Short mmCIF file of C-alpha atoms in Angstrom, two decimals:
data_model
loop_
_atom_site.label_atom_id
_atom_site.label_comp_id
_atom_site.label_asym_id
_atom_site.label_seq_id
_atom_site.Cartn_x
_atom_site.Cartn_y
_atom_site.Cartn_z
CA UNK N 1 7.51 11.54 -21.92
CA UNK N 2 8.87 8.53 -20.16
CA UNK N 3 8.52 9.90 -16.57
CA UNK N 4 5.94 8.88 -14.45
CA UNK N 5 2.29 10.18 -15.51
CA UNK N 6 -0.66 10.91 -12.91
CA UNK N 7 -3.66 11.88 -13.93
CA UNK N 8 -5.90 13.29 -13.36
CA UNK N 9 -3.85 17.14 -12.16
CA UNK N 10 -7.02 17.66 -10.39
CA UNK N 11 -9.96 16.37 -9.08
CA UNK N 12 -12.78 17.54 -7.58
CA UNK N 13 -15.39 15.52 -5.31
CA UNK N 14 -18.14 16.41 -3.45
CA UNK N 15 -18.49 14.35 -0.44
CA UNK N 16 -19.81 10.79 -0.82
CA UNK N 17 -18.60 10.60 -3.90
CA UNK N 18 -15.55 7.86 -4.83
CA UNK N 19 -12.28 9.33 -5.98
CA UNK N 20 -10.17 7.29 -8.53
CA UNK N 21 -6.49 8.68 -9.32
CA UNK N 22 -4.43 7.00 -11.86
CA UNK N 23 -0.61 6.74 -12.05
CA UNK N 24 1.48 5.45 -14.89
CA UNK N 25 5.10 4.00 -13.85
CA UNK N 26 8.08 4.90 -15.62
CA UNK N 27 8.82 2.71 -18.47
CA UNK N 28 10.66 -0.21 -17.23
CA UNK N 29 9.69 0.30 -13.58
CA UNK N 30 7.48 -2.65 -12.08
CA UNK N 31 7.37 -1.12 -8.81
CA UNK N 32 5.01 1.73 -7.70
CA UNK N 33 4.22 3.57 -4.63
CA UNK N 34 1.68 5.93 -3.47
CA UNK N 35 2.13 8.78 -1.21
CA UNK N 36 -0.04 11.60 0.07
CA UNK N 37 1.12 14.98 0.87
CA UNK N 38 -0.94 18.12 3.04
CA UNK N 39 -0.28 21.40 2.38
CA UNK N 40 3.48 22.40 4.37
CA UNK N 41 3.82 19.37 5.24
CA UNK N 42 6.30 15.59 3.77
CA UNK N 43 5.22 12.98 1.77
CA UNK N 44 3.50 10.30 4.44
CA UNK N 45 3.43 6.50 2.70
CA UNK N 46 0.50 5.19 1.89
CA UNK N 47 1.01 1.61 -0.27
CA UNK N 48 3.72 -0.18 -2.25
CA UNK N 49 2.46 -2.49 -5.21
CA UNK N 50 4.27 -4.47 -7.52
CA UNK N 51 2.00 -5.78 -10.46
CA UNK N 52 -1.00 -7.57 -9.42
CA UNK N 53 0.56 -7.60 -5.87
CA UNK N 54 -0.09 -5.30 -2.97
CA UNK N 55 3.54 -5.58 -1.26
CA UNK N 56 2.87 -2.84 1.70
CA UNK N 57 0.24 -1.66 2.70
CA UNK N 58 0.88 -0.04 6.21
CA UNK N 59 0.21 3.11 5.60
CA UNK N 60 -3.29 2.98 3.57
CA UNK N 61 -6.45 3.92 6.41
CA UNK N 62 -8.26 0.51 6.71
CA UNK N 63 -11.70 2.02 5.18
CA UNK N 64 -13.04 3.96 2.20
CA UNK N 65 -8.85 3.57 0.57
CA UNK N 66 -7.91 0.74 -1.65
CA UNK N 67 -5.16 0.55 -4.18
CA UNK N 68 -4.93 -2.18 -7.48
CA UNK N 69 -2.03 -2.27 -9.70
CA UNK N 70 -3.21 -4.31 -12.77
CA UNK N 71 -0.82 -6.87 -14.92
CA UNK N 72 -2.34 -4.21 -17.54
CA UNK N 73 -2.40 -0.36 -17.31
CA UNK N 74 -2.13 2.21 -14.61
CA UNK N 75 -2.11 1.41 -10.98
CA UNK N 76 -5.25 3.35 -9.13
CA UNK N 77 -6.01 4.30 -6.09
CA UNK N 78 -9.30 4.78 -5.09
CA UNK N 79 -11.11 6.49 -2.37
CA UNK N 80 -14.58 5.12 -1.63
CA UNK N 81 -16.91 7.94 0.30
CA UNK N 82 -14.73 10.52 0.67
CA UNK N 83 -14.51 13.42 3.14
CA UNK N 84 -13.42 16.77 3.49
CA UNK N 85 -10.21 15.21 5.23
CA UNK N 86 -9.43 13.11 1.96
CA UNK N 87 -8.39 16.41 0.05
CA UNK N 88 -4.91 16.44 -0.26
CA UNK N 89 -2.16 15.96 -3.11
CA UNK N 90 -1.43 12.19 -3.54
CA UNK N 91 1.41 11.39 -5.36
CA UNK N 92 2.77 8.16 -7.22
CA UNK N 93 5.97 7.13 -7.38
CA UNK N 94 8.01 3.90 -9.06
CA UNK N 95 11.19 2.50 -9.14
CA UNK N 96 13.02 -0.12 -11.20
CA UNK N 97 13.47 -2.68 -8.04
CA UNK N 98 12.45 -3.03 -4.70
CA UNK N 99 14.64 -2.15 -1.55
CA UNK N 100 16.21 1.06 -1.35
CA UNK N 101 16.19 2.28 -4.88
CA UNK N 102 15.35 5.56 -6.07
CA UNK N 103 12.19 6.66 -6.20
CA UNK N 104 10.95 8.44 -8.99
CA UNK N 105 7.56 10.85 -8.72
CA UNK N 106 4.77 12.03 -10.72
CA UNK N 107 3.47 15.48 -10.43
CA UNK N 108 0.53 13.97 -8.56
CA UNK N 109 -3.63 14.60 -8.02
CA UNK N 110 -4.71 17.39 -6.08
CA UNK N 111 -7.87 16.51 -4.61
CA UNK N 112 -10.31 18.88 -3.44
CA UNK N 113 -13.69 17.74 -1.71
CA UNK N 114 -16.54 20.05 -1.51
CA UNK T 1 6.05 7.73 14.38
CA UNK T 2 8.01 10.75 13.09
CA UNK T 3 11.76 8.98 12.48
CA UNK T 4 13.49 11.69 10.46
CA UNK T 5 13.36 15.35 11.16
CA UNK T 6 14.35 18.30 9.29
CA UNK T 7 15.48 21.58 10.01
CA UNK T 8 14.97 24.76 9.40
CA UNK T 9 11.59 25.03 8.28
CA UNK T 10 11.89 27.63 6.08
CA UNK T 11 15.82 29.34 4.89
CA UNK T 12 16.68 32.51 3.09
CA UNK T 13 19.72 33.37 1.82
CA UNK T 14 21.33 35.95 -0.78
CA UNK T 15 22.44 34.87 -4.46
CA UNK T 16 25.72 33.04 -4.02
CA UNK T 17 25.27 32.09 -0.40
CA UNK T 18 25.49 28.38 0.62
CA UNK T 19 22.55 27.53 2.23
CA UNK T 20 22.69 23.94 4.77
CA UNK T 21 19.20 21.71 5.17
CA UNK T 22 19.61 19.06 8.32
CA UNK T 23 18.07 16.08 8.86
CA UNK T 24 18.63 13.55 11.99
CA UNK T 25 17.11 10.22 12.22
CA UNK T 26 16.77 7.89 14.93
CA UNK T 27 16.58 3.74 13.31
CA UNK T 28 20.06 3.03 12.48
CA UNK T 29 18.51 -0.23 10.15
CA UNK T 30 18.35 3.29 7.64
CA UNK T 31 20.41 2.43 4.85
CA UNK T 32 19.72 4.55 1.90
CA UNK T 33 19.30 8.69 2.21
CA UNK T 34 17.86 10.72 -0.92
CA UNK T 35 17.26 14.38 -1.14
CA UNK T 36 13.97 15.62 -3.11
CA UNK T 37 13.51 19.29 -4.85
CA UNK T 38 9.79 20.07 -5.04
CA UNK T 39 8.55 23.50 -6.62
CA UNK T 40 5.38 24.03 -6.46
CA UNK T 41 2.61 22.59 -8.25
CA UNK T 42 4.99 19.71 -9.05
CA UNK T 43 6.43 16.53 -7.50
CA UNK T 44 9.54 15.58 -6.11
CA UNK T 45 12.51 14.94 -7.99
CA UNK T 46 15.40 12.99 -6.94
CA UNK T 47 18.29 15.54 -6.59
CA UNK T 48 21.34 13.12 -4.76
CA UNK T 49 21.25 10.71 -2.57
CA UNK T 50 24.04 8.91 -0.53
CA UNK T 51 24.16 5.45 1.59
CA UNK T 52 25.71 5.01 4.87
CA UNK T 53 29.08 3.62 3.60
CA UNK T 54 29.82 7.11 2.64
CA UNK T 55 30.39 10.59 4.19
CA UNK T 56 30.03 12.59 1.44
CA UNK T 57 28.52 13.23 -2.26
CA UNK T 58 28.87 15.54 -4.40
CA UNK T 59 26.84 16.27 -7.92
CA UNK T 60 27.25 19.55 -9.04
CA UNK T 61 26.39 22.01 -6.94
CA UNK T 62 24.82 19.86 -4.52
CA UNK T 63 26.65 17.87 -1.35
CA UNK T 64 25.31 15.53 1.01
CA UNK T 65 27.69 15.68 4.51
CA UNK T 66 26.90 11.98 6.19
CA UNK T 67 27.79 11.55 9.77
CA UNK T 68 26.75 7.89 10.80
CA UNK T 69 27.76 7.98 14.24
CA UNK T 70 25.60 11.25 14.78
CA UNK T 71 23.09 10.23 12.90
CA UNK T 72 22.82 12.77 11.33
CA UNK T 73 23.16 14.47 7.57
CA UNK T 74 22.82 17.47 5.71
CA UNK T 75 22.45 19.15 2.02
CA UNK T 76 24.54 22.26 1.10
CA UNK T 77 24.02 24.09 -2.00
CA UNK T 78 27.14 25.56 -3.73
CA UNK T 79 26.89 29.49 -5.21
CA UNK T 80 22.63 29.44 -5.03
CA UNK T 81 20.42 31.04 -7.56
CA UNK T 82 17.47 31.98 -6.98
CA UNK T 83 16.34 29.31 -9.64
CA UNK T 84 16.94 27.01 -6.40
CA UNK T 85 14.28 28.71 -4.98
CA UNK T 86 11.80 25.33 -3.88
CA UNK T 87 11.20 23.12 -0.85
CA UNK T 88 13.41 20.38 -0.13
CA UNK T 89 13.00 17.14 1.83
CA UNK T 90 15.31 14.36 2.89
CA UNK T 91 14.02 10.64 3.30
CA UNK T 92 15.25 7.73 4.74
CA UNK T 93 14.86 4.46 3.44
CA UNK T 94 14.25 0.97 5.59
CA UNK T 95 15.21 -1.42 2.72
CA UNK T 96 11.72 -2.72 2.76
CA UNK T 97 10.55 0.35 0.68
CA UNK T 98 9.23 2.27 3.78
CA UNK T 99 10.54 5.58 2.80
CA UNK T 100 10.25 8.46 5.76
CA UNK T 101 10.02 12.04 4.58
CA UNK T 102 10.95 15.21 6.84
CA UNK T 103 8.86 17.42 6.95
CA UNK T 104 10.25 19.63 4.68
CA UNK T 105 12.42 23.17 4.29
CA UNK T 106 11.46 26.19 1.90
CA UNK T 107 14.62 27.54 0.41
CA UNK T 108 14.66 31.01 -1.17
CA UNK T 109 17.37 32.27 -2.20
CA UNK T 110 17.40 36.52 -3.04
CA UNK T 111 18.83 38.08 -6.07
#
């Protein structure tokens, strides 16, 4: 499967607890993005990393969220503390290059917090 | 700061019909505009996507209309199935990988 892998499907966290959600890039692809998405509602930005490099991060909350993306293996995003407000599908996202190039997404992490 | 909204909401439409999703933005620095298919459970995949140098796109059964002075552009779906049946959203991209989302329209289409 060369598309771009999230895992895990689903996570559950009580609150408190720290959240960590993986995400793979498409082979080839250098360039990832995470997104998180409430029920009935778009995809709001949340971070754009190239590896080892945090390019954008605009649209990450300045507490609890960080995001890495490692010269080796996935990039993660972690949530530190989380709260019922952090549950929520987050999705990942890469592209080959940088500007406006398509974007192509995993099936992403629901999160659920107790 | 909502910059690109969508409408409808939600669509139905009969087996065959065409159904039309709108979006309007307002930052004319916009230079690239994809359309995502999401059913549930899943993510979004890329479906077409057009840049402003062009006014329309066609893959299949899919065409984006682009109207740059409006501001304005829209998905139609040739002949639907109800296989279509999913949400879609349109985006706008800055360049600088700041992609806006609409919020979104559920499509479902009746056999």
């Amino acid at each position: 499967n060369a598309g771009v892998m999230q895992n895990p499907r689903h996570l559950v966290r009580r609150r408190g607890q720290e959240a960590r959600l993986r995400c793979s890039p498409m082979k080839g692809h250098s360039h990832v993005y995470w997104y998180r998405q409430l029920p009935e509602e778009g995809l709001k930005f949340m971070v754009y990393l190239q590896k080892e490099n945090i390019i954008d991060e605009s649209g990450m909350p300045k507490e609890r969220f960080s995001a890495e993306f490692p010269k080796e293996g996935p990039s993660i995003l972690r949530i530190q503390q989380v709260v019922r407000g952090d549950s929520a599908a987050y999705f990942c996202a890469s592209s080959a290059s940088g500007g406006s190039q398509p974007q192509h997404f995993g099936d992403g992490t629901r999160l659920s917090i107790l | 700061q909502q910059q690109v909204k969508q409408s409808p909401q939600s669509l139905i439409v009969q087996k065959g019909g065409i159904p039309i999703i709108n979006c309007a933005y307002e930052n004319t620095a916009f230079d690239y505009f994809p359309w995502y298919q999401q059913f549930p459970g899943k993510g979004p995949a890329l479906l077409i996507a057009i840049r402003p140098d062009v006014s329309e796109k066609k893959e299949g059964r899919f065409t984006i209309s682009f109207n740059k002075s409006a501001k304005q552009f829209s998905l139609h779906i040739m002949d639907s199935q109800p296989g279509d049946s999913a949400t879609y959203f349109c985006a706008a991209s800055l360049g600088n990988n700041d992609m806006r989302f609409g919020a979104g329209t559920r499509l479902t289409v009746k056999p």
